[in-house]
Amino acid sequence: LKARYDTSFASGVICAGGTLGILIPPSIMLIVYAAASSVSVVRLYAGALLPGFLLVGLYIIYVIGRAALNPSLAPKAPKEDFEGITFGQTVLMLLVTVFPLAALIFCVLGAILFGLATPSEAAAVGALGGLVLALAYRALTWQRLRESVYLSVRTTAMVCWLFVGSYTFSSVFSYLGGEHIISEFVQGLDISPLTFLLLAQLIIFLLGWPLEWSEIIIIFVPIFLPLLPLFGIDPLFFGILVALNLQTSFLTPPMAMSSYYLKGIAPPQVQLVQIFRGCMPFLVMVFIAMLTLYVFPQIVFWLPGLVYG
């Protein structure tokens, strides 16, 4: 950021790229939605792949287009940076750095998609693979292992308590007749399925500003789920739209986690306002991806139908 690239442009690319883990599995967001909606996890993962690659494609087109129109945003590296580096050395660096992690991701994702393992079992495979890679890179220390276990337990405990709170809220809400009231209210509006989808996604988008994705999926999404059969909307399709929509919550203040993470590791001269400014064009890419799914819903259904029937 400091040496070569435009700060806002590079910040936006980094933050937007960091959010793609939500739609290119493995991802806890889809697992939590599957638990809340009783939708098959493997079908959700399969349904999320093509929308995830669609979003990646839009990001790539935007980045290349901006850099081509304004080369000063991302100038070419000087030739002296590559002096003495042969093609064989480049391949070796890829084999050592990129391919092991890619293979680990493929094994975890493939085990779920092809029905070889449940998400929990695949997570165990991923944890074991991570330990092996850390050992191979000579980065496995007792302190790092301890910290990893602590952070994993803390995150698991947080999600479990969110489940407890959400199920309590849902039970009380249903017992008091809240679902029936909302169902009658929505039916009385006499709106089309498309209008309902747009209204639901608008509410989720606004909730993404002050709340984190876990709170939205566990507490608020179950309010919409009983209304889906009334409009003939598949929960799988709705879940992928929600996952896409929640990409915005990682980029928009005040709960823009990607932006705050980047600010925490960026040089001091990189301002938070610059990071937010760089993220704005990628929000447009998310909206374009959602619009594409509205127009071509088979993007979501094609792969699950092909693999699982």
PDB file of C-alpha atoms in Angstrom:
ATOM      1  CA  LEU A   1       0.000   0.000   0.000  1.00  0.00           C
ATOM      2  CA  LYS A   2       2.757   2.443   0.932  1.00  0.00           C
ATOM      3  CA  ALA A   3       5.224   1.753  -1.832  1.00  0.00           C
ATOM      4  CA  ARG A   4       3.310   1.375  -5.054  1.00  0.00           C
ATOM      5  CA  TYR A   5      -0.464   1.094  -5.145  1.00  0.00           C
ATOM      6  CA  ASP A   6      -3.266   3.593  -4.688  1.00  0.00           C
ATOM      7  CA  THR A   7      -4.345   3.263  -1.049  1.00  0.00           C
ATOM      8  CA  SER A   8      -8.129   3.333  -1.492  1.00  0.00           C
ATOM      9  CA  PHE A   9      -8.079   1.044  -4.529  1.00  0.00           C
ATOM     10  CA  ALA A  10      -5.786  -1.536  -2.920  1.00  0.00           C
ATOM     11  CA  SER A  11      -7.705  -1.405   0.375  1.00  0.00           C
ATOM     12  CA  GLY A  12     -10.979  -2.095  -1.393  1.00  0.00           C
ATOM     13  CA  VAL A  13      -9.470  -5.065  -3.251  1.00  0.00           C
ATOM     14  CA  ILE A  14      -8.086  -6.560  -0.040  1.00  0.00           C
ATOM     15  CA  CYS A  15     -11.295  -6.082   1.968  1.00  0.00           C
ATOM     16  CA  ALA A  16     -13.561  -7.375  -0.798  1.00  0.00           C
ATOM     17  CA  GLY A  17     -11.318 -10.374  -1.381  1.00  0.00           C
ATOM     18  CA  GLY A  18     -11.425 -11.179   2.314  1.00  0.00           C
ATOM     19  CA  THR A  19     -15.210 -11.515   2.274  1.00  0.00           C
ATOM     20  CA  LEU A  20     -15.238 -14.195  -0.434  1.00  0.00           C
ATOM     21  CA  GLY A  21     -14.641 -16.950   2.103  1.00  0.00           C
ATOM     22  CA  ILE A  22     -18.333 -16.654   2.964  1.00  0.00           C
ATOM     23  CA  LEU A  23     -19.433 -17.801  -0.459  1.00  0.00           C
ATOM     24  CA  ILE A  24     -16.552 -20.047  -1.461  1.00  0.00           C
ATOM     25  CA  PRO A  25     -16.871 -22.807   1.149  1.00  0.00           C
ATOM     26  CA  PRO A  26     -15.970 -24.012   3.670  1.00  0.00           C
ATOM     27  CA  SER A  27     -17.890 -21.357   5.595  1.00  0.00           C
ATOM     28  CA  ILE A  28     -19.583 -21.306   8.960  1.00  0.00           C
ATOM     29  CA  MET A  29     -22.248 -18.891   7.697  1.00  0.00           C
ATOM     30  CA  LEU A  30     -23.829 -21.524   5.451  1.00  0.00           C
ATOM     31  CA  ILE A  31     -23.670 -24.134   8.214  1.00  0.00           C
ATOM     32  CA  VAL A  32     -25.462 -21.823  10.639  1.00  0.00           C
ATOM     33  CA  TYR A  33     -28.123 -21.011   8.028  1.00  0.00           C
ATOM     34  CA  ALA A  34     -28.564 -24.729   7.304  1.00  0.00           C
ATOM     35  CA  ALA A  35     -29.181 -25.381  10.996  1.00  0.00           C
ATOM     36  CA  ALA A  36     -31.689 -22.549  11.219  1.00  0.00           C
ATOM     37  CA  SER A  37     -33.579 -23.452   8.022  1.00  0.00           C
ATOM     38  CA  SER A  38     -33.233 -27.273   7.946  1.00  0.00           C
ATOM     39  CA  VAL A  39     -31.717 -27.062   4.456  1.00  0.00           C
ATOM     40  CA  SER A  40     -29.079 -29.626   3.468  1.00  0.00           C
ATOM     41  CA  VAL A  41     -25.598 -28.260   4.118  1.00  0.00           C
ATOM     42  CA  VAL A  42     -24.105 -29.981   1.079  1.00  0.00           C
ATOM     43  CA  ARG A  43     -26.791 -28.519  -1.199  1.00  0.00           C
ATOM     44  CA  LEU A  44     -26.125 -25.084   0.254  1.00  0.00           C
ATOM     45  CA  TYR A  45     -22.397 -25.480  -0.367  1.00  0.00           C
ATOM     46  CA  ALA A  46     -23.007 -26.625  -3.932  1.00  0.00           C
ATOM     47  CA  GLY A  47     -25.474 -23.793  -4.506  1.00  0.00           C
ATOM     48  CA  ALA A  48     -23.011 -21.218  -3.202  1.00  0.00           C
ATOM     49  CA  LEU A  49     -20.146 -22.180  -5.502  1.00  0.00           C
ATOM     50  CA  LEU A  50     -21.340 -20.611  -8.752  1.00  0.00           C
ATOM     51  CA  PRO A  51     -22.606 -17.378  -7.096  1.00  0.00           C
ATOM     52  CA  GLY A  52     -19.249 -17.186  -5.329  1.00  0.00           C
ATOM     53  CA  PHE A  53     -17.350 -17.513  -8.589  1.00  0.00           C
ATOM     54  CA  LEU A  54     -19.744 -14.998 -10.163  1.00  0.00           C
ATOM     55  CA  LEU A  55     -18.821 -12.494  -7.466  1.00  0.00           C
ATOM     56  CA  VAL A  56     -15.125 -13.278  -7.941  1.00  0.00           C
ATOM     57  CA  GLY A  57     -15.517 -12.701 -11.679  1.00  0.00           C
ATOM     58  CA  LEU A  58     -17.176  -9.343 -11.132  1.00  0.00           C
ATOM     59  CA  TYR A  59     -14.388  -8.304  -8.758  1.00  0.00           C
ATOM     60  CA  ILE A  60     -11.732  -9.368 -11.281  1.00  0.00           C
ATOM     61  CA  ILE A  61     -13.435  -7.515 -14.142  1.00  0.00           C
ATOM     62  CA  TYR A  62     -13.673  -4.361 -12.024  1.00  0.00           C
ATOM     63  CA  VAL A  63     -10.056  -4.519 -10.818  1.00  0.00           C
ATOM     64  CA  ILE A  64      -8.632  -5.175 -14.278  1.00  0.00           C
ATOM     65  CA  GLY A  65     -10.885  -2.538 -15.834  1.00  0.00           C
ATOM     66  CA  ARG A  66      -9.935   0.160 -13.322  1.00  0.00           C
ATOM     67  CA  ALA A  67      -6.250  -0.676 -13.600  1.00  0.00           C
ATOM     68  CA  ALA A  68      -6.423  -0.606 -17.410  1.00  0.00           C
ATOM     69  CA  LEU A  69      -8.201   2.765 -17.463  1.00  0.00           C
ATOM     70  CA  ASN A  70      -5.946   4.253 -14.792  1.00  0.00           C
ATOM     71  CA  PRO A  71      -2.588   2.408 -14.615  1.00  0.00           C
ATOM     72  CA  SER A  72      -1.417   4.637 -11.753  1.00  0.00           C
ATOM     73  CA  LEU A  73      -3.779   2.771  -9.416  1.00  0.00           C
ATOM     74  CA  ALA A  74      -1.831  -0.471  -9.848  1.00  0.00           C
ATOM     75  CA  PRO A  75       1.465   0.190 -11.665  1.00  0.00           C
ATOM     76  CA  LYS A  76       3.655  -2.618 -12.944  1.00  0.00           C
ATOM     77  CA  ALA A  77       6.409  -3.794 -10.660  1.00  0.00           C
ATOM     78  CA  PRO A  78       9.863  -2.621 -11.700  1.00  0.00           C
ATOM     79  CA  LYS A  79      12.038  -5.142 -13.535  1.00  0.00           C
ATOM     80  CA  GLU A  80      14.680  -5.093 -10.815  1.00  0.00           C
ATOM     81  CA  ASP A  81      12.203  -6.788  -8.480  1.00  0.00           C
ATOM     82  CA  PHE A  82      12.372  -9.895 -10.675  1.00  0.00           C
ATOM     83  CA  GLU A  83      16.065  -9.933 -11.493  1.00  0.00           C
ATOM     84  CA  GLY A  84      17.685 -13.267 -10.688  1.00  0.00           C
ATOM     85  CA  ILE A  85      14.364 -15.086 -10.252  1.00  0.00           C
ATOM     86  CA  THR A  86      14.050 -17.974 -12.700  1.00  0.00           C
ATOM     87  CA  PHE A  87      10.885 -19.738 -13.849  1.00  0.00           C
ATOM     88  CA  GLY A  88      11.857 -22.800 -11.814  1.00  0.00           C
ATOM     89  CA  GLN A  89      12.148 -20.712  -8.653  1.00  0.00           C
ATOM     90  CA  THR A  90       8.690 -19.236  -9.310  1.00  0.00           C
ATOM     91  CA  VAL A  91       7.181 -22.710  -9.701  1.00  0.00           C
ATOM     92  CA  LEU A  92       8.938 -23.865  -6.542  1.00  0.00           C
ATOM     93  CA  MET A  93       7.547 -20.917  -4.556  1.00  0.00           C
ATOM     94  CA  LEU A  94       4.039 -21.738  -5.801  1.00  0.00           C
ATOM     95  CA  LEU A  95       4.473 -25.388  -4.828  1.00  0.00           C
ATOM     96  CA  VAL A  96       5.668 -24.438  -1.367  1.00  0.00           C
ATOM     97  CA  THR A  97       3.239 -21.617  -0.570  1.00  0.00           C
ATOM     98  CA  VAL A  98       0.029 -21.762  -2.621  1.00  0.00           C
ATOM     99  CA  PHE A  99      -0.577 -25.375  -3.601  1.00  0.00           C
ATOM    100  CA  PRO A 100      -0.501 -26.984  -0.112  1.00  0.00           C
ATOM    101  CA  LEU A 101      -3.175 -24.596   1.186  1.00  0.00           C
ATOM    102  CA  ALA A 102      -5.234 -25.017  -2.012  1.00  0.00           C
ATOM    103  CA  ALA A 103      -5.022 -28.795  -1.669  1.00  0.00           C
ATOM    104  CA  LEU A 104      -6.178 -28.581   1.941  1.00  0.00           C
ATOM    105  CA  ILE A 105      -9.173 -26.437   0.985  1.00  0.00           C
ATOM    106  CA  PHE A 106     -10.031 -28.791  -1.882  1.00  0.00           C
ATOM    107  CA  CYS A 107      -9.892 -31.830   0.406  1.00  0.00           C
ATOM    108  CA  VAL A 108     -12.196 -30.263   2.996  1.00  0.00           C
ATOM    109  CA  LEU A 109     -14.622 -28.887   0.412  1.00  0.00           C
ATOM    110  CA  GLY A 110     -14.534 -32.019  -1.747  1.00  0.00           C
ATOM    111  CA  ALA A 111     -15.215 -34.265   1.229  1.00  0.00           C
ATOM    112  CA  ILE A 112     -18.417 -32.329   1.944  1.00  0.00           C
ATOM    113  CA  LEU A 113     -19.612 -31.868  -1.625  1.00  0.00           C
ATOM    114  CA  PHE A 114     -19.096 -35.519  -2.591  1.00  0.00           C
ATOM    115  CA  GLY A 115     -20.692 -36.849   0.573  1.00  0.00           C
ATOM    116  CA  LEU A 116     -17.515 -38.383   1.934  1.00  0.00           C
ATOM    117  CA  ALA A 117     -17.742 -36.545   5.256  1.00  0.00           C
ATOM    118  CA  THR A 118     -20.100 -34.410   7.283  1.00  0.00           C
ATOM    119  CA  PRO A 119     -19.144 -30.759   7.926  1.00  0.00           C
ATOM    120  CA  SER A 120     -17.888 -31.713  11.395  1.00  0.00           C
ATOM    121  CA  GLU A 121     -15.740 -34.536  10.019  1.00  0.00           C
ATOM    122  CA  ALA A 122     -14.439 -32.303   7.223  1.00  0.00           C
ATOM    123  CA  ALA A 123     -13.582 -29.654   9.819  1.00  0.00           C
ATOM    124  CA  ALA A 124     -11.546 -32.277  11.689  1.00  0.00           C
ATOM    125  CA  VAL A 125      -9.707 -33.089   8.444  1.00  0.00           C
ATOM    126  CA  GLY A 126      -9.049 -29.369   7.944  1.00  0.00           C
ATOM    127  CA  ALA A 127      -7.717 -28.981  11.487  1.00  0.00           C
ATOM    128  CA  LEU A 128      -5.415 -31.975  11.044  1.00  0.00           C
ATOM    129  CA  GLY A 129      -4.225 -30.646   7.676  1.00  0.00           C
ATOM    130  CA  GLY A 130      -3.553 -27.244   9.230  1.00  0.00           C
ATOM    131  CA  LEU A 131      -1.415 -28.866  11.937  1.00  0.00           C
ATOM    132  CA  VAL A 132       0.526 -30.847   9.341  1.00  0.00           C
ATOM    133  CA  LEU A 133       1.152 -27.717   7.248  1.00  0.00           C
ATOM    134  CA  ALA A 134       2.228 -25.731  10.313  1.00  0.00           C
ATOM    135  CA  LEU A 135       4.608 -28.539  11.218  1.00  0.00           C
ATOM    136  CA  ALA A 136       5.959 -28.702   7.665  1.00  0.00           C
ATOM    137  CA  TYR A 137       6.563 -24.940   7.614  1.00  0.00           C
ATOM    138  CA  ARG A 138       8.220 -25.190  11.064  1.00  0.00           C
ATOM    139  CA  ALA A 139       5.682 -22.734  12.443  1.00  0.00           C
ATOM    140  CA  LEU A 140       4.040 -25.071  14.955  1.00  0.00           C
ATOM    141  CA  THR A 141       4.823 -23.945  18.492  1.00  0.00           C
ATOM    142  CA  TRP A 142       3.127 -24.652  21.786  1.00  0.00           C
ATOM    143  CA  GLN A 143       2.096 -20.999  22.122  1.00  0.00           C
ATOM    144  CA  ARG A 144       0.470 -20.896  18.673  1.00  0.00           C
ATOM    145  CA  LEU A 145      -1.293 -24.212  19.241  1.00  0.00           C
ATOM    146  CA  ARG A 146      -2.597 -22.972  22.558  1.00  0.00           C
ATOM    147  CA  GLU A 147      -3.852 -19.738  21.021  1.00  0.00           C
ATOM    148  CA  SER A 148      -5.550 -21.608  18.167  1.00  0.00           C
ATOM    149  CA  VAL A 149      -7.388 -23.905  20.561  1.00  0.00           C
ATOM    150  CA  TYR A 150      -8.430 -20.963  22.726  1.00  0.00           C
ATOM    151  CA  LEU A 151      -9.775 -18.947  19.782  1.00  0.00           C
ATOM    152  CA  SER A 152     -11.616 -21.994  18.401  1.00  0.00           C
ATOM    153  CA  VAL A 153     -13.265 -22.714  21.738  1.00  0.00           C
ATOM    154  CA  ARG A 154     -14.202 -19.064  22.202  1.00  0.00           C
ATOM    155  CA  THR A 155     -15.799 -18.844  18.740  1.00  0.00           C
ATOM    156  CA  THR A 156     -17.655 -22.143  19.253  1.00  0.00           C
ATOM    157  CA  ALA A 157     -18.970 -20.998  22.623  1.00  0.00           C
ATOM    158  CA  MET A 158     -20.153 -17.715  21.122  1.00  0.00           C
ATOM    159  CA  VAL A 159     -22.040 -19.494  18.330  1.00  0.00           C
ATOM    160  CA  CYS A 160     -23.568 -21.992  20.762  1.00  0.00           C
ATOM    161  CA  TRP A 161     -24.866 -19.223  23.008  1.00  0.00           C
ATOM    162  CA  LEU A 162     -26.248 -17.437  19.966  1.00  0.00           C
ATOM    163  CA  PHE A 163     -28.123 -20.628  19.122  1.00  0.00           C
ATOM    164  CA  VAL A 164     -29.481 -20.826  22.651  1.00  0.00           C
ATOM    165  CA  GLY A 165     -30.639 -17.212  22.510  1.00  0.00           C
ATOM    166  CA  SER A 166     -32.109 -17.536  19.029  1.00  0.00           C
ATOM    167  CA  TYR A 167     -34.053 -20.700  19.792  1.00  0.00           C
ATOM    168  CA  THR A 168     -35.364 -19.131  22.984  1.00  0.00           C
ATOM    169  CA  PHE A 169     -36.411 -16.041  21.064  1.00  0.00           C
ATOM    170  CA  SER A 170     -38.011 -18.121  18.284  1.00  0.00           C
ATOM    171  CA  SER A 171     -39.904 -20.298  20.761  1.00  0.00           C
ATOM    172  CA  VAL A 172     -41.296 -17.346  22.705  1.00  0.00           C
ATOM    173  CA  PHE A 173     -42.046 -15.478  19.480  1.00  0.00           C
ATOM    174  CA  SER A 174     -43.955 -18.477  18.078  1.00  0.00           C
ATOM    175  CA  TYR A 175     -45.746 -19.194  21.387  1.00  0.00           C
ATOM    176  CA  LEU A 176     -47.049 -15.619  21.534  1.00  0.00           C
ATOM    177  CA  GLY A 177     -48.344 -15.876  17.968  1.00  0.00           C
ATOM    178  CA  GLY A 178     -45.741 -13.632  16.378  1.00  0.00           C
ATOM    179  CA  GLU A 179     -45.301 -15.818  13.293  1.00  0.00           C
ATOM    180  CA  HIS A 180     -49.054 -15.898  12.711  1.00  0.00           C
ATOM    181  CA  ILE A 181     -49.313 -12.107  13.018  1.00  0.00           C
ATOM    182  CA  ILE A 182     -46.433 -11.502  10.599  1.00  0.00           C
ATOM    183  CA  SER A 183     -47.815 -14.090   8.167  1.00  0.00           C
ATOM    184  CA  GLU A 184     -51.249 -12.435   8.139  1.00  0.00           C
ATOM    185  CA  PHE A 185     -49.684  -8.991   7.806  1.00  0.00           C
ATOM    186  CA  VAL A 186     -47.524  -9.980   4.832  1.00  0.00           C
ATOM    187  CA  GLN A 187     -50.401 -11.804   3.145  1.00  0.00           C
ATOM    188  CA  GLY A 188     -52.557  -8.729   3.620  1.00  0.00           C
ATOM    189  CA  LEU A 189     -50.038  -6.630   1.708  1.00  0.00           C
ATOM    190  CA  ASP A 190     -50.838  -8.627  -1.448  1.00  0.00           C
ATOM    191  CA  ILE A 191     -47.275  -8.462  -2.753  1.00  0.00           C
ATOM    192  CA  SER A 192     -45.573 -10.635  -5.367  1.00  0.00           C
ATOM    193  CA  PRO A 193     -42.784 -13.117  -4.537  1.00  0.00           C
ATOM    194  CA  LEU A 194     -40.232 -10.791  -6.142  1.00  0.00           C
ATOM    195  CA  THR A 195     -41.423  -7.853  -4.018  1.00  0.00           C
ATOM    196  CA  PHE A 196     -41.206 -10.008  -0.895  1.00  0.00           C
ATOM    197  CA  LEU A 197     -37.650 -11.050  -1.770  1.00  0.00           C
ATOM    198  CA  LEU A 198     -36.607  -7.450  -2.383  1.00  0.00           C
ATOM    199  CA  LEU A 199     -38.209  -6.301   0.873  1.00  0.00           C
ATOM    200  CA  ALA A 200     -36.588  -9.114   2.874  1.00  0.00           C
ATOM    201  CA  GLN A 201     -33.160  -8.450   1.362  1.00  0.00           C
ATOM    202  CA  LEU A 202     -33.505  -4.714   2.026  1.00  0.00           C
ATOM    203  CA  ILE A 203     -34.235  -5.407   5.699  1.00  0.00           C
ATOM    204  CA  ILE A 204     -31.268  -7.785   5.952  1.00  0.00           C
ATOM    205  CA  PHE A 205     -29.034  -5.230   4.216  1.00  0.00           C
ATOM    206  CA  LEU A 206     -30.027  -2.548   6.746  1.00  0.00           C
ATOM    207  CA  LEU A 207     -29.526  -4.970   9.650  1.00  0.00           C
ATOM    208  CA  GLY A 208     -26.015  -5.645   8.358  1.00  0.00           C
ATOM    209  CA  TRP A 209     -24.922  -2.142   9.322  1.00  0.00           C
ATOM    210  CA  PRO A 210     -25.266  -2.410  13.121  1.00  0.00           C
ATOM    211  CA  LEU A 211     -25.277  -6.231  13.547  1.00  0.00           C
ATOM    212  CA  GLU A 212     -22.968  -9.119  12.741  1.00  0.00           C
ATOM    213  CA  TRP A 213     -23.948 -11.873  10.310  1.00  0.00           C
ATOM    214  CA  SER A 214     -24.367 -14.483  13.055  1.00  0.00           C
ATOM    215  CA  GLU A 215     -27.009 -12.431  14.872  1.00  0.00           C
ATOM    216  CA  ILE A 216     -28.889 -11.763  11.634  1.00  0.00           C
ATOM    217  CA  ILE A 217     -28.987 -15.406  10.539  1.00  0.00           C
ATOM    218  CA  ILE A 218     -29.792 -16.891  13.931  1.00  0.00           C
ATOM    219  CA  ILE A 219     -32.329 -14.330  15.187  1.00  0.00           C
ATOM    220  CA  PHE A 220     -33.856 -12.471  12.232  1.00  0.00           C
ATOM    221  CA  VAL A 221     -33.713 -14.878   9.273  1.00  0.00           C
ATOM    222  CA  PRO A 222     -35.992 -17.442  11.041  1.00  0.00           C
ATOM    223  CA  ILE A 223     -38.722 -14.780  11.005  1.00  0.00           C
ATOM    224  CA  PHE A 224     -38.686 -14.855   7.184  1.00  0.00           C
ATOM    225  CA  LEU A 225     -38.395 -18.639   6.797  1.00  0.00           C
ATOM    226  CA  PRO A 226     -42.075 -19.499   7.594  1.00  0.00           C
ATOM    227  CA  LEU A 227     -43.145 -16.976   4.937  1.00  0.00           C
ATOM    228  CA  LEU A 228     -41.167 -18.610   2.114  1.00  0.00           C
ATOM    229  CA  PRO A 229     -43.756 -21.353   1.354  1.00  0.00           C
ATOM    230  CA  LEU A 230     -46.472 -18.686   1.034  1.00  0.00           C
ATOM    231  CA  PHE A 231     -44.580 -17.165  -1.898  1.00  0.00           C
ATOM    232  CA  GLY A 232     -43.199 -20.397  -3.331  1.00  0.00           C
ATOM    233  CA  ILE A 233     -39.593 -19.451  -2.607  1.00  0.00           C
ATOM    234  CA  ASP A 234     -37.010 -22.195  -2.138  1.00  0.00           C
ATOM    235  CA  PRO A 235     -35.101 -21.822   1.183  1.00  0.00           C
ATOM    236  CA  LEU A 236     -31.913 -22.791  -0.682  1.00  0.00           C
ATOM    237  CA  PHE A 237     -32.268 -19.850  -3.057  1.00  0.00           C
ATOM    238  CA  PHE A 238     -33.193 -17.512  -0.182  1.00  0.00           C
ATOM    239  CA  GLY A 239     -30.152 -18.650   1.807  1.00  0.00           C
ATOM    240  CA  ILE A 240     -27.727 -17.931  -1.033  1.00  0.00           C
ATOM    241  CA  LEU A 241     -29.262 -14.480  -1.484  1.00  0.00           C
ATOM    242  CA  VAL A 242     -28.854 -13.826   2.238  1.00  0.00           C
ATOM    243  CA  ALA A 243     -25.218 -14.998   2.112  1.00  0.00           C
ATOM    244  CA  LEU A 244     -24.555 -12.669  -0.819  1.00  0.00           C
ATOM    245  CA  ASN A 245     -26.365  -9.812   0.888  1.00  0.00           C
ATOM    246  CA  LEU A 246     -24.352 -10.214   4.068  1.00  0.00           C
ATOM    247  CA  GLN A 247     -21.134  -9.626   2.118  1.00  0.00           C
ATOM    248  CA  THR A 248     -22.056  -5.957   2.420  1.00  0.00           C
ATOM    249  CA  SER A 249     -21.977  -6.133   6.221  1.00  0.00           C
ATOM    250  CA  PHE A 250     -18.226  -6.860   6.066  1.00  0.00           C
ATOM    251  CA  LEU A 251     -17.624  -3.710   4.020  1.00  0.00           C
ATOM    252  CA  THR A 252     -20.062  -1.082   5.328  1.00  0.00           C
ATOM    253  CA  PRO A 253     -19.608   0.835   8.590  1.00  0.00           C
ATOM    254  CA  PRO A 254     -20.087   0.707  11.497  1.00  0.00           C
ATOM    255  CA  MET A 255     -19.630  -3.127  11.603  1.00  0.00           C
ATOM    256  CA  ALA A 256     -17.263  -3.405   8.618  1.00  0.00           C
ATOM    257  CA  MET A 257     -15.087  -6.202  10.004  1.00  0.00           C
ATOM    258  CA  SER A 258     -12.899  -6.535   6.902  1.00  0.00           C
ATOM    259  CA  SER A 259     -12.159  -2.816   6.946  1.00  0.00           C
ATOM    260  CA  TYR A 260     -11.275  -2.790  10.646  1.00  0.00           C
ATOM    261  CA  TYR A 261      -9.071  -5.886  10.300  1.00  0.00           C
ATOM    262  CA  LEU A 262      -7.204  -4.237   7.438  1.00  0.00           C
ATOM    263  CA  LYS A 263      -6.831  -1.016   9.403  1.00  0.00           C
ATOM    264  CA  GLY A 264      -5.321  -3.000  12.265  1.00  0.00           C
ATOM    265  CA  ILE A 265      -2.485  -4.352  10.093  1.00  0.00           C
ATOM    266  CA  ALA A 266      -2.097  -1.478   7.610  1.00  0.00           C
ATOM    267  CA  PRO A 267       0.611   1.203   7.921  1.00  0.00           C
ATOM    268  CA  PRO A 268      -0.316   4.159  10.165  1.00  0.00           C
ATOM    269  CA  GLN A 269      -0.759   6.558   7.239  1.00  0.00           C
ATOM    270  CA  VAL A 270      -3.631   4.461   5.816  1.00  0.00           C
ATOM    271  CA  GLN A 271      -6.819   6.106   7.068  1.00  0.00           C
ATOM    272  CA  LEU A 272     -10.056   4.251   7.784  1.00  0.00           C
ATOM    273  CA  VAL A 273     -11.922   6.668   5.508  1.00  0.00           C
ATOM    274  CA  GLN A 274      -9.652   5.655   2.621  1.00  0.00           C
ATOM    275  CA  ILE A 275     -10.445   1.995   3.236  1.00  0.00           C
ATOM    276  CA  PHE A 276     -14.209   2.675   3.308  1.00  0.00           C
ATOM    277  CA  ARG A 277     -13.939   4.695   0.100  1.00  0.00           C
ATOM    278  CA  GLY A 278     -12.150   1.852  -1.642  1.00  0.00           C
ATOM    279  CA  CYS A 279     -14.829  -0.652  -0.557  1.00  0.00           C
ATOM    280  CA  MET A 280     -17.769   1.238  -2.070  1.00  0.00           C
ATOM    281  CA  PRO A 281     -17.357   0.011  -5.700  1.00  0.00           C
ATOM    282  CA  PHE A 282     -17.304  -3.585  -4.480  1.00  0.00           C
ATOM    283  CA  LEU A 283     -20.683  -3.081  -2.818  1.00  0.00           C
ATOM    284  CA  VAL A 284     -22.018  -2.349  -6.297  1.00  0.00           C
ATOM    285  CA  MET A 285     -20.526  -5.669  -7.464  1.00  0.00           C
ATOM    286  CA  VAL A 286     -22.458  -7.486  -4.721  1.00  0.00           C
ATOM    287  CA  PHE A 287     -25.707  -5.825  -5.797  1.00  0.00           C
ATOM    288  CA  ILE A 288     -25.028  -6.747  -9.423  1.00  0.00           C
ATOM    289  CA  ALA A 289     -24.435 -10.363  -8.393  1.00  0.00           C
ATOM    290  CA  MET A 290     -27.733 -10.416  -6.455  1.00  0.00           C
ATOM    291  CA  LEU A 291     -29.581  -8.908  -9.419  1.00  0.00           C
ATOM    292  CA  THR A 292     -28.074 -11.589 -11.662  1.00  0.00           C
ATOM    293  CA  LEU A 293     -29.393 -14.309  -9.335  1.00  0.00           C
ATOM    294  CA  TYR A 294     -32.857 -12.720  -9.368  1.00  0.00           C
ATOM    295  CA  VAL A 295     -32.851 -12.835 -13.169  1.00  0.00           C
ATOM    296  CA  PHE A 296     -31.128 -16.240 -13.506  1.00  0.00           C
ATOM    297  CA  PRO A 297     -31.980 -18.321 -10.397  1.00  0.00           C
ATOM    298  CA  GLN A 298     -30.657 -21.472 -12.102  1.00  0.00           C
ATOM    299  CA  ILE A 299     -27.176 -20.247 -11.208  1.00  0.00           C
ATOM    300  CA  VAL A 300     -28.012 -21.414  -7.680  1.00  0.00           C
ATOM    301  CA  PHE A 301     -29.925 -24.599  -8.546  1.00  0.00           C
ATOM    302  CA  TRP A 302     -27.824 -26.003 -11.403  1.00  0.00           C
ATOM    303  CA  LEU A 303     -24.920 -27.513  -9.440  1.00  0.00           C
ATOM    304  CA  PRO A 304     -27.004 -28.998  -6.568  1.00  0.00           C
ATOM    305  CA  GLY A 305     -29.372 -30.493  -9.140  1.00  0.00           C
ATOM    306  CA  LEU A 306     -26.482 -31.895 -11.176  1.00  0.00           C
ATOM    307  CA  VAL A 307     -24.658 -33.453  -8.228  1.00  0.00           C
ATOM    308  CA  TYR A 308     -27.508 -34.485  -5.928  1.00  0.00           C
ATOM    309  CA  GLY A 309     -30.537 -34.597  -8.241  1.00  0.00           C
TER     310      GLY A 309
END
